[in-house]
Amino acid sequence: MQNIVLFGPPGAGKGTQSAFLVDHFGFVHLSTGDIFRSNIKGDTELGRLAKTYMEKGQLVPDEVTIRMLEDSANAHQGAIGFIFDGFPRTTAQAEALDQFLEGKGQSILGMLALEVPEEELRTRLAKRAETSGRADDADPKVIQKRIDVYNEETAPVAKHYQSQGKYKGVQGVGSMEEIFGRLSAAIEGLS
Ligand code: AMP
């Protein structure tokens, strides 16, 4: 099992690069943001709850998010490995993920962190708003809130993996192909 965390701030390119990595390595992609959005679309109870946080740029509470992630992973029993995108976003989520995987005799092989300057993130998210249809991309105040939440609550998650010797920073600026090349080389270097 090759389980990878693809990490980085909003707009770092996690979704785009996940699609390439799935094609190339055969991972199952688990994006908590995508799962929340599909629940919002389906007007489920979980979707209605998540929406109240997402539209403000806040994190959905850990308990709800962790349960949803575990249910989604359990639904893919035969997976050769997962690429976790947008999860874990808090240290409590990282600890829960370790425990969950440990219960299955698995672990995280590495965290690959896309590094992108904040100014570039704002430009990318504003551009993505033109096509994503995402309310949280359209409002500069919500974008700023998401970046602040990332810096305060999510960036510390890197330390969790650094302390396990599993953290790899990857430059997230350049063409999509260049970034994919860097990520693939980093994955091949994991053992
Ligand atoms: P994303 O698609 O990863 O940018 O996530 C969009 C929004 O979904 C975030 O701003 C949060 O409100 C919510 N979300 C996604 N993943 C998580 C998570 N792991 N923990 C808490 N909230 C999350």
JSON list of C-alpha atoms and ligand atoms in Angstrom, two decimals:
[
{"chain": "A", "resi": 1, "resn": "MET", "atom": "CA", "xyz": [0.00, 0.00, 0.00]},
{"chain": "A", "resi": 2, "resn": "GLN", "atom": "CA", "xyz": [1.37, 3.37, -1.00]},
{"chain": "A", "resi": 3, "resn": "ASN", "atom": "CA", "xyz": [-0.59, 6.00, 0.88]},
{"chain": "A", "resi": 4, "resn": "ILE", "atom": "CA", "xyz": [0.39, 9.58, 0.16]},
{"chain": "A", "resi": 5, "resn": "VAL", "atom": "CA", "xyz": [-0.76, 12.89, 1.61]},
{"chain": "A", "resi": 6, "resn": "LEU", "atom": "CA", "xyz": [-0.74, 15.66, -0.99]},
{"chain": "A", "resi": 7, "resn": "PHE", "atom": "CA", "xyz": [-0.45, 18.83, 1.06]},
{"chain": "A", "resi": 8, "resn": "GLY", "atom": "CA", "xyz": [-0.50, 22.55, 0.37]},
{"chain": "A", "resi": 9, "resn": "PRO", "atom": "CA", "xyz": [-2.51, 25.72, 0.75]},
{"chain": "A", "resi": 10, "resn": "PRO", "atom": "CA", "xyz": [-5.75, 26.41, -1.17]},
{"chain": "A", "resi": 11, "resn": "GLY", "atom": "CA", "xyz": [-4.87, 26.96, -4.83]},
{"chain": "A", "resi": 12, "resn": "ALA", "atom": "CA", "xyz": [-1.57, 25.05, -4.62]},
{"chain": "A", "resi": 13, "resn": "GLY", "atom": "CA", "xyz": [-2.71, 22.63, -7.36]},
{"chain": "A", "resi": 14, "resn": "LYS", "atom": "CA", "xyz": [-3.54, 19.57, -5.23]},
{"chain": "A", "resi": 15, "resn": "GLY", "atom": "CA", "xyz": [-6.66, 18.63, -7.21]},
{"chain": "A", "resi": 16, "resn": "THR", "atom": "CA", "xyz": [-5.00, 19.09, -10.62]},
{"chain": "A", "resi": 17, "resn": "GLN", "atom": "CA", "xyz": [-1.90, 17.14, -9.66]},
{"chain": "A", "resi": 18, "resn": "SER", "atom": "CA", "xyz": [-3.93, 14.41, -7.94]},
{"chain": "A", "resi": 19, "resn": "ALA", "atom": "CA", "xyz": [-5.64, 13.66, -11.26]},
{"chain": "A", "resi": 20, "resn": "PHE", "atom": "CA", "xyz": [-2.22, 13.20, -12.95]},
{"chain": "A", "resi": 21, "resn": "LEU", "atom": "CA", "xyz": [-0.94, 11.04, -10.09]},
{"chain": "A", "resi": 22, "resn": "VAL", "atom": "CA", "xyz": [-4.05, 8.83, -10.18]},
{"chain": "A", "resi": 23, "resn": "ASP", "atom": "CA", "xyz": [-3.54, 8.29, -13.92]},
{"chain": "A", "resi": 24, "resn": "HIS", "atom": "CA", "xyz": [0.15, 7.54, -13.52]},
{"chain": "A", "resi": 25, "resn": "PHE", "atom": "CA", "xyz": [0.32, 5.52, -10.29]},
{"chain": "A", "resi": 26, "resn": "GLY", "atom": "CA", "xyz": [-3.21, 4.12, -9.92]},
{"chain": "A", "resi": 27, "resn": "PHE", "atom": "CA", "xyz": [-3.93, 5.68, -6.52]},
{"chain": "A", "resi": 28, "resn": "VAL", "atom": "CA", "xyz": [-7.49, 6.11, -5.29]},
{"chain": "A", "resi": 29, "resn": "HIS", "atom": "CA", "xyz": [-8.02, 9.85, -4.84]},
{"chain": "A", "resi": 30, "resn": "LEU", "atom": "CA", "xyz": [-9.79, 10.94, -1.65]},
{"chain": "A", "resi": 31, "resn": "SER", "atom": "CA", "xyz": [-10.49, 14.67, -1.53]},
{"chain": "A", "resi": 32, "resn": "THR", "atom": "CA", "xyz": [-12.52, 15.75, 1.50]},
{"chain": "A", "resi": 33, "resn": "GLY", "atom": "CA", "xyz": [-13.44, 19.00, -0.30]},
{"chain": "A", "resi": 34, "resn": "ASP", "atom": "CA", "xyz": [-14.81, 17.01, -3.28]},
{"chain": "A", "resi": 35, "resn": "ILE", "atom": "CA", "xyz": [-16.76, 14.68, -0.98]},
{"chain": "A", "resi": 36, "resn": "PHE", "atom": "CA", "xyz": [-18.28, 17.64, 0.87]},
{"chain": "A", "resi": 37, "resn": "ARG", "atom": "CA", "xyz": [-19.19, 19.32, -2.43]},
{"chain": "A", "resi": 38, "resn": "SER", "atom": "CA", "xyz": [-20.88, 16.17, -3.73]},
{"chain": "A", "resi": 39, "resn": "ASN", "atom": "CA", "xyz": [-22.88, 16.00, -0.47]},
{"chain": "A", "resi": 40, "resn": "ILE", "atom": "CA", "xyz": [-23.90, 19.63, -0.91]},
{"chain": "A", "resi": 41, "resn": "LYS", "atom": "CA", "xyz": [-25.01, 18.87, -4.47]},
{"chain": "A", "resi": 42, "resn": "GLY", "atom": "CA", "xyz": [-27.01, 15.87, -3.26]},
{"chain": "A", "resi": 43, "resn": "ASP", "atom": "CA", "xyz": [-28.51, 18.00, -0.46]},
{"chain": "A", "resi": 44, "resn": "THR", "atom": "CA", "xyz": [-27.61, 15.44, 2.21]},
{"chain": "A", "resi": 45, "resn": "GLU", "atom": "CA", "xyz": [-27.58, 16.22, 5.94]},
{"chain": "A", "resi": 46, "resn": "LEU", "atom": "CA", "xyz": [-23.75, 16.14, 5.87]},
{"chain": "A", "resi": 47, "resn": "GLY", "atom": "CA", "xyz": [-23.74, 18.51, 2.88]},
{"chain": "A", "resi": 48, "resn": "ARG", "atom": "CA", "xyz": [-26.06, 20.99, 4.61]},
{"chain": "A", "resi": 49, "resn": "LEU", "atom": "CA", "xyz": [-23.82, 20.97, 7.69]},
{"chain": "A", "resi": 50, "resn": "ALA", "atom": "CA", "xyz": [-20.56, 21.27, 5.72]},
{"chain": "A", "resi": 51, "resn": "LYS", "atom": "CA", "xyz": [-21.92, 24.17, 3.64]},
{"chain": "A", "resi": 52, "resn": "THR", "atom": "CA", "xyz": [-22.34, 26.38, 6.72]},
{"chain": "A", "resi": 53, "resn": "TYR", "atom": "CA", "xyz": [-18.56, 26.15, 7.32]},
{"chain": "A", "resi": 54, "resn": "MET", "atom": "CA", "xyz": [-17.33, 26.04, 3.73]},
{"chain": "A", "resi": 55, "resn": "GLU", "atom": "CA", "xyz": [-19.12, 29.19, 2.63]},
{"chain": "A", "resi": 56, "resn": "LYS", "atom": "CA", "xyz": [-17.28, 31.09, 5.38]},
{"chain": "A", "resi": 57, "resn": "GLY", "atom": "CA", "xyz": [-13.90, 29.55, 4.59]},
{"chain": "A", "resi": 58, "resn": "GLN", "atom": "CA", "xyz": [-13.84, 27.72, 7.94]},
{"chain": "A", "resi": 59, "resn": "LEU", "atom": "CA", "xyz": [-12.94, 24.09, 8.56]},
{"chain": "A", "resi": 60, "resn": "VAL", "atom": "CA", "xyz": [-15.71, 21.54, 8.97]},
{"chain": "A", "resi": 61, "resn": "PRO", "atom": "CA", "xyz": [-15.41, 20.08, 12.51]},
{"chain": "A", "resi": 62, "resn": "ASP", "atom": "CA", "xyz": [-12.85, 17.29, 12.91]},
{"chain": "A", "resi": 63, "resn": "GLU", "atom": "CA", "xyz": [-15.28, 14.65, 14.16]},
{"chain": "A", "resi": 64, "resn": "VAL", "atom": "CA", "xyz": [-17.55, 14.93, 11.12]},
{"chain": "A", "resi": 65, "resn": "THR", "atom": "CA", "xyz": [-14.64, 15.14, 8.67]},
{"chain": "A", "resi": 66, "resn": "ILE", "atom": "CA", "xyz": [-12.73, 12.19, 10.13]},
{"chain": "A", "resi": 67, "resn": "ARG", "atom": "CA", "xyz": [-15.79, 9.93, 10.13]},
{"chain": "A", "resi": 68, "resn": "MET", "atom": "CA", "xyz": [-16.56, 10.85, 6.53]},
{"chain": "A", "resi": 69, "resn": "LEU", "atom": "CA", "xyz": [-12.96, 10.22, 5.41]},
{"chain": "A", "resi": 70, "resn": "GLU", "atom": "CA", "xyz": [-12.86, 6.82, 7.12]},
{"chain": "A", "resi": 71, "resn": "ASP", "atom": "CA", "xyz": [-16.19, 5.78, 5.55]},
{"chain": "A", "resi": 72, "resn": "SER", "atom": "CA", "xyz": [-14.90, 6.83, 2.11]},
{"chain": "A", "resi": 73, "resn": "ALA", "atom": "CA", "xyz": [-11.63, 4.92, 2.54]},
{"chain": "A", "resi": 74, "resn": "ASN", "atom": "CA", "xyz": [-13.50, 1.83, 3.75]},
{"chain": "A", "resi": 75, "resn": "ALA", "atom": "CA", "xyz": [-15.59, 1.95, 0.58]},
{"chain": "A", "resi": 76, "resn": "HIS", "atom": "CA", "xyz": [-12.41, 1.26, -1.48]},
{"chain": "A", "resi": 77, "resn": "GLN", "atom": "CA", "xyz": [-11.21, -2.02, -0.02]},
{"chain": "A", "resi": 78, "resn": "GLY", "atom": "CA", "xyz": [-9.13, -3.14, -3.00]},
{"chain": "A", "resi": 79, "resn": "ALA", "atom": "CA", "xyz": [-7.22, 0.16, -3.43]},
{"chain": "A", "resi": 80, "resn": "ILE", "atom": "CA", "xyz": [-3.48, -0.13, -4.17]},
{"chain": "A", "resi": 81, "resn": "GLY", "atom": "CA", "xyz": [-3.04, 3.10, -2.21]},
{"chain": "A", "resi": 82, "resn": "PHE", "atom": "CA", "xyz": [-4.73, 6.37, -1.41]},
{"chain": "A", "resi": 83, "resn": "ILE", "atom": "CA", "xyz": [-3.81, 9.90, -2.26]},
{"chain": "A", "resi": 84, "resn": "PHE", "atom": "CA", "xyz": [-5.27, 12.08, 0.49]},
{"chain": "A", "resi": 85, "resn": "ASP", "atom": "CA", "xyz": [-6.00, 15.56, -0.85]},
{"chain": "A", "resi": 86, "resn": "GLY", "atom": "CA", "xyz": [-7.17, 18.28, 1.55]},
{"chain": "A", "resi": 87, "resn": "PHE", "atom": "CA", "xyz": [-6.94, 15.87, 4.48]},
{"chain": "A", "resi": 88, "resn": "PRO", "atom": "CA", "xyz": [-5.51, 15.95, 7.13]},
{"chain": "A", "resi": 89, "resn": "ARG", "atom": "CA", "xyz": [-6.01, 19.68, 7.74]},
{"chain": "A", "resi": 90, "resn": "THR", "atom": "CA", "xyz": [-5.52, 19.64, 11.52]},
{"chain": "A", "resi": 91, "resn": "THR", "atom": "CA", "xyz": [-3.12, 17.78, 13.78]},
{"chain": "A", "resi": 92, "resn": "ALA", "atom": "CA", "xyz": [-6.10, 15.90, 15.29]},
{"chain": "A", "resi": 93, "resn": "GLN", "atom": "CA", "xyz": [-7.01, 14.69, 11.78]},
{"chain": "A", "resi": 94, "resn": "ALA", "atom": "CA", "xyz": [-3.41, 13.57, 11.16]},
{"chain": "A", "resi": 95, "resn": "GLU", "atom": "CA", "xyz": [-3.40, 11.59, 14.40]},
{"chain": "A", "resi": 96, "resn": "ALA", "atom": "CA", "xyz": [-6.78, 10.02, 13.56]},
{"chain": "A", "resi": 97, "resn": "LEU", "atom": "CA", "xyz": [-5.51, 9.07, 10.09]},
{"chain": "A", "resi": 98, "resn": "ASP", "atom": "CA", "xyz": [-2.42, 7.38, 11.57]},
{"chain": "A", "resi": 99, "resn": "GLN", "atom": "CA", "xyz": [-4.60, 5.39, 13.94]},
{"chain": "A", "resi": 100, "resn": "PHE", "atom": "CA", "xyz": [-7.09, 4.45, 11.25]},
{"chain": "A", "resi": 101, "resn": "LEU", "atom": "CA", "xyz": [-4.35, 3.20, 8.91]},
{"chain": "A", "resi": 102, "resn": "GLU", "atom": "CA", "xyz": [-2.53, 1.44, 11.72]},
{"chain": "A", "resi": 103, "resn": "GLY", "atom": "CA", "xyz": [-5.73, -0.51, 12.43]},
{"chain": "A", "resi": 104, "resn": "LYS", "atom": "CA", "xyz": [-5.44, -1.82, 8.88]},
{"chain": "A", "resi": 105, "resn": "GLY", "atom": "CA", "xyz": [-1.73, -2.58, 9.14]},
{"chain": "A", "resi": 106, "resn": "GLN", "atom": "CA", "xyz": [-0.95, 0.40, 6.91]},
{"chain": "A", "resi": 107, "resn": "SER", "atom": "CA", "xyz": [0.65, 3.83, 7.17]},
{"chain": "A", "resi": 108, "resn": "ILE", "atom": "CA", "xyz": [1.39, 7.04, 5.30]},
{"chain": "A", "resi": 109, "resn": "LEU", "atom": "CA", "xyz": [4.46, 6.63, 3.13]},
{"chain": "A", "resi": 110, "resn": "GLY", "atom": "CA", "xyz": [5.03, 10.34, 2.74]},
{"chain": "A", "resi": 111, "resn": "MET", "atom": "CA", "xyz": [3.59, 13.82, 2.73]},
{"chain": "A", "resi": 112, "resn": "LEU", "atom": "CA", "xyz": [4.32, 15.79, -0.43]},
{"chain": "A", "resi": 113, "resn": "ALA", "atom": "CA", "xyz": [3.84, 19.49, 0.21]},
{"chain": "A", "resi": 114, "resn": "LEU", "atom": "CA", "xyz": [3.30, 21.83, -2.74]},
{"chain": "A", "resi": 115, "resn": "GLU", "atom": "CA", "xyz": [5.03, 25.13, -1.98]},
{"chain": "A", "resi": 116, "resn": "VAL", "atom": "CA", "xyz": [3.48, 28.20, -3.62]},
{"chain": "A", "resi": 117, "resn": "PRO", "atom": "CA", "xyz": [3.88, 31.87, -2.59]},
{"chain": "A", "resi": 118, "resn": "GLU", "atom": "CA", "xyz": [0.74, 33.46, -1.10]},
{"chain": "A", "resi": 119, "resn": "GLU", "atom": "CA", "xyz": [0.42, 36.15, -3.81]},
{"chain": "A", "resi": 120, "resn": "GLU", "atom": "CA", "xyz": [0.38, 33.44, -6.49]},
{"chain": "A", "resi": 121, "resn": "LEU", "atom": "CA", "xyz": [-2.33, 31.55, -4.55]},
{"chain": "A", "resi": 122, "resn": "ARG", "atom": "CA", "xyz": [-4.63, 34.59, -4.53]},
{"chain": "A", "resi": 123, "resn": "THR", "atom": "CA", "xyz": [-4.13, 35.07, -8.29]},
{"chain": "A", "resi": 124, "resn": "ARG", "atom": "CA", "xyz": [-4.81, 31.37, -9.02]},
{"chain": "A", "resi": 125, "resn": "LEU", "atom": "CA", "xyz": [-7.94, 31.21, -6.84]},
{"chain": "A", "resi": 126, "resn": "ALA", "atom": "CA", "xyz": [-9.38, 34.38, -8.39]},
{"chain": "A", "resi": 127, "resn": "LYS", "atom": "CA", "xyz": [-8.79, 32.86, -11.84]},
{"chain": "A", "resi": 128, "resn": "ARG", "atom": "CA", "xyz": [-10.25, 29.50, -10.80]},
{"chain": "A", "resi": 129, "resn": "ALA", "atom": "CA", "xyz": [-13.41, 31.32, -9.63]},
{"chain": "A", "resi": 130, "resn": "GLU", "atom": "CA", "xyz": [-14.18, 32.12, -13.29]},
{"chain": "A", "resi": 131, "resn": "THR", "atom": "CA", "xyz": [-14.71, 28.41, -14.05]},
{"chain": "A", "resi": 132, "resn": "SER", "atom": "CA", "xyz": [-15.01, 26.42, -10.79]},
{"chain": "A", "resi": 133, "resn": "GLY", "atom": "CA", "xyz": [-18.48, 27.62, -9.84]},
{"chain": "A", "resi": 134, "resn": "ARG", "atom": "CA", "xyz": [-17.23, 27.49, -6.23]},
{"chain": "A", "resi": 135, "resn": "ALA", "atom": "CA", "xyz": [-18.71, 30.19, -4.01]},
{"chain": "A", "resi": 136, "resn": "ASP", "atom": "CA", "xyz": [-15.64, 29.98, -1.76]},
{"chain": "A", "resi": 137, "resn": "ASP", "atom": "CA", "xyz": [-13.38, 30.94, -4.71]},
{"chain": "A", "resi": 138, "resn": "ALA", "atom": "CA", "xyz": [-15.53, 33.93, -5.71]},
{"chain": "A", "resi": 139, "resn": "ASP", "atom": "CA", "xyz": [-15.24, 36.10, -2.59]},
{"chain": "A", "resi": 140, "resn": "PRO", "atom": "CA", "xyz": [-11.80, 37.61, -1.81]},
{"chain": "A", "resi": 141, "resn": "LYS", "atom": "CA", "xyz": [-12.72, 37.73, 1.91]},
{"chain": "A", "resi": 142, "resn": "VAL", "atom": "CA", "xyz": [-13.43, 33.98, 1.94]},
{"chain": "A", "resi": 143, "resn": "ILE", "atom": "CA", "xyz": [-10.19, 33.32, 0.03]},
{"chain": "A", "resi": 144, "resn": "GLN", "atom": "CA", "xyz": [-8.26, 35.31, 2.64]},
{"chain": "A", "resi": 145, "resn": "LYS", "atom": "CA", "xyz": [-10.01, 33.41, 5.44]},
{"chain": "A", "resi": 146, "resn": "ARG", "atom": "CA", "xyz": [-9.06, 30.06, 3.84]},
{"chain": "A", "resi": 147, "resn": "ILE", "atom": "CA", "xyz": [-5.41, 31.17, 3.56]},
{"chain": "A", "resi": 148, "resn": "ASP", "atom": "CA", "xyz": [-5.45, 32.36, 7.22]},
{"chain": "A", "resi": 149, "resn": "VAL", "atom": "CA", "xyz": [-7.02, 29.07, 8.39]},
{"chain": "A", "resi": 150, "resn": "TYR", "atom": "CA", "xyz": [-4.36, 27.20, 6.41]},
{"chain": "A", "resi": 151, "resn": "ASN", "atom": "CA", "xyz": [-1.53, 29.18, 8.04]},
{"chain": "A", "resi": 152, "resn": "GLU", "atom": "CA", "xyz": [-2.94, 28.85, 11.55]},
{"chain": "A", "resi": 153, "resn": "GLU", "atom": "CA", "xyz": [-4.49, 25.37, 11.68]},
{"chain": "A", "resi": 154, "resn": "THR", "atom": "CA", "xyz": [-3.24, 23.38, 8.71]},
{"chain": "A", "resi": 155, "resn": "ALA", "atom": "CA", "xyz": [0.41, 24.37, 8.19]},
{"chain": "A", "resi": 156, "resn": "PRO", "atom": "CA", "xyz": [1.34, 22.85, 11.62]},
{"chain": "A", "resi": 157, "resn": "VAL", "atom": "CA", "xyz": [0.26, 19.43, 10.26]},
{"chain": "A", "resi": 158, "resn": "ALA", "atom": "CA", "xyz": [3.56, 19.39, 8.31]},
{"chain": "A", "resi": 159, "resn": "LYS", "atom": "CA", "xyz": [5.39, 19.05, 11.64]},
{"chain": "A", "resi": 160, "resn": "HIS", "atom": "CA", "xyz": [3.47, 15.86, 12.39]},
{"chain": "A", "resi": 161, "resn": "TYR", "atom": "CA", "xyz": [4.99, 14.24, 9.28]},
{"chain": "A", "resi": 162, "resn": "GLN", "atom": "CA", "xyz": [8.39, 15.97, 9.65]},
{"chain": "A", "resi": 163, "resn": "SER", "atom": "CA", "xyz": [8.75, 14.35, 13.07]},
{"chain": "A", "resi": 164, "resn": "GLN", "atom": "CA", "xyz": [8.17, 10.96, 11.39]},
{"chain": "A", "resi": 165, "resn": "GLY", "atom": "CA", "xyz": [10.71, 11.77, 8.64]},
{"chain": "A", "resi": 166, "resn": "LYS", "atom": "CA", "xyz": [7.96, 11.65, 6.01]},
{"chain": "A", "resi": 167, "resn": "TYR", "atom": "CA", "xyz": [7.79, 15.27, 4.81]},
{"chain": "A", "resi": 168, "resn": "LYS", "atom": "CA", "xyz": [8.93, 16.34, 1.34]},
{"chain": "A", "resi": 169, "resn": "GLY", "atom": "CA", "xyz": [8.55, 19.89, 0.07]},
{"chain": "A", "resi": 170, "resn": "VAL", "atom": "CA", "xyz": [7.95, 20.20, -3.68]},
{"chain": "A", "resi": 171, "resn": "GLN", "atom": "CA", "xyz": [8.12, 23.48, -5.58]},
{"chain": "A", "resi": 172, "resn": "GLY", "atom": "CA", "xyz": [4.55, 24.12, -6.78]},
{"chain": "A", "resi": 173, "resn": "VAL", "atom": "CA", "xyz": [5.32, 26.87, -9.30]},
{"chain": "A", "resi": 174, "resn": "GLY", "atom": "CA", "xyz": [5.98, 26.09, -12.97]},
{"chain": "A", "resi": 175, "resn": "SER", "atom": "CA", "xyz": [4.08, 24.26, -15.70]},
{"chain": "A", "resi": 176, "resn": "MET", "atom": "CA", "xyz": [1.68, 21.46, -14.72]},
{"chain": "A", "resi": 177, "resn": "GLU", "atom": "CA", "xyz": [4.07, 19.00, -16.37]},
{"chain": "A", "resi": 178, "resn": "GLU", "atom": "CA", "xyz": [7.08, 20.30, -14.46]},
{"chain": "A", "resi": 179, "resn": "ILE", "atom": "CA", "xyz": [5.26, 20.06, -11.14]},
{"chain": "A", "resi": 180, "resn": "PHE", "atom": "CA", "xyz": [3.98, 16.58, -11.99]},
{"chain": "A", "resi": 181, "resn": "GLY", "atom": "CA", "xyz": [7.58, 15.56, -12.81]},
{"chain": "A", "resi": 182, "resn": "ARG", "atom": "CA", "xyz": [8.77, 16.79, -9.41]},
{"chain": "A", "resi": 183, "resn": "LEU", "atom": "CA", "xyz": [5.94, 15.01, -7.57]},
{"chain": "A", "resi": 184, "resn": "SER", "atom": "CA", "xyz": [6.48, 11.74, -9.45]},
{"chain": "A", "resi": 185, "resn": "ALA", "atom": "CA", "xyz": [10.21, 11.81, -8.69]},
{"chain": "A", "resi": 186, "resn": "ALA", "atom": "CA", "xyz": [9.43, 12.49, -5.03]},
{"chain": "A", "resi": 187, "resn": "ILE", "atom": "CA", "xyz": [6.99, 9.56, -4.90]},
{"chain": "A", "resi": 188, "resn": "GLU", "atom": "CA", "xyz": [9.46, 7.23, -6.58]},
{"chain": "A", "resi": 189, "resn": "GLY", "atom": "CA", "xyz": [12.04, 8.30, -3.98]},
{"chain": "A", "resi": 190, "resn": "LEU", "atom": "CA", "xyz": [9.80, 7.29, -1.07]},
{"chain": "A", "resi": 191, "resn": "SER", "atom": "CA", "xyz": [10.43, 3.96, 0.51]},
{"chain": "B", "resi": 1, "resn": "AMP", "atom": "P1", "xyz": [-10.89, 22.12, -0.66]},
{"chain": "B", "resi": 1, "resn": "AMP", "atom": "O1", "xyz": [-11.71, 21.61, -1.80]},
{"chain": "B", "resi": 1, "resn": "AMP", "atom": "O2", "xyz": [-9.88, 21.14, -0.18]},
{"chain": "B", "resi": 1, "resn": "AMP", "atom": "O3", "xyz": [-10.31, 23.49, -0.94]},
{"chain": "B", "resi": 1, "resn": "AMP", "atom": "O4", "xyz": [-11.89, 22.32, 0.58]},
{"chain": "B", "resi": 1, "resn": "AMP", "atom": "C1", "xyz": [-12.96, 23.24, 0.51]},
{"chain": "B", "resi": 1, "resn": "AMP", "atom": "C2", "xyz": [-13.54, 23.46, 1.91]},
{"chain": "B", "resi": 1, "resn": "AMP", "atom": "O5", "xyz": [-14.04, 22.21, 2.43]},
{"chain": "B", "resi": 1, "resn": "AMP", "atom": "C3", "xyz": [-12.56, 23.94, 2.96]},
{"chain": "B", "resi": 1, "resn": "AMP", "atom": "O6", "xyz": [-12.39, 25.35, 2.94]},
{"chain": "B", "resi": 1, "resn": "AMP", "atom": "C4", "xyz": [-13.23, 23.46, 4.25]},
{"chain": "B", "resi": 1, "resn": "AMP", "atom": "O7", "xyz": [-14.32, 24.30, 4.60]},
{"chain": "B", "resi": 1, "resn": "AMP", "atom": "C5", "xyz": [-13.81, 22.12, 3.82]},
{"chain": "B", "resi": 1, "resn": "AMP", "atom": "N1", "xyz": [-12.83, 21.02, 4.05]},
{"chain": "B", "resi": 1, "resn": "AMP", "atom": "C6", "xyz": [-12.21, 20.25, 3.11]},
{"chain": "B", "resi": 1, "resn": "AMP", "atom": "N2", "xyz": [-11.39, 19.35, 3.67]},
{"chain": "B", "resi": 1, "resn": "AMP", "atom": "C7", "xyz": [-11.48, 19.56, 5.00]},
{"chain": "B", "resi": 1, "resn": "AMP", "atom": "C8", "xyz": [-10.84, 18.96, 6.13]},
{"chain": "B", "resi": 1, "resn": "AMP", "atom": "N3", "xyz": [-9.93, 17.99, 5.99]},
{"chain": "B", "resi": 1, "resn": "AMP", "atom": "N4", "xyz": [-11.19, 19.43, 7.37]},
{"chain": "B", "resi": 1, "resn": "AMP", "atom": "C9", "xyz": [-12.09, 20.40, 7.54]},
{"chain": "B", "resi": 1, "resn": "AMP", "atom": "N5", "xyz": [-12.71, 21.03, 6.51]},
{"chain": "B", "resi": 1, "resn": "AMP", "atom": "C10", "xyz": [-12.40, 20.62, 5.26]}
]
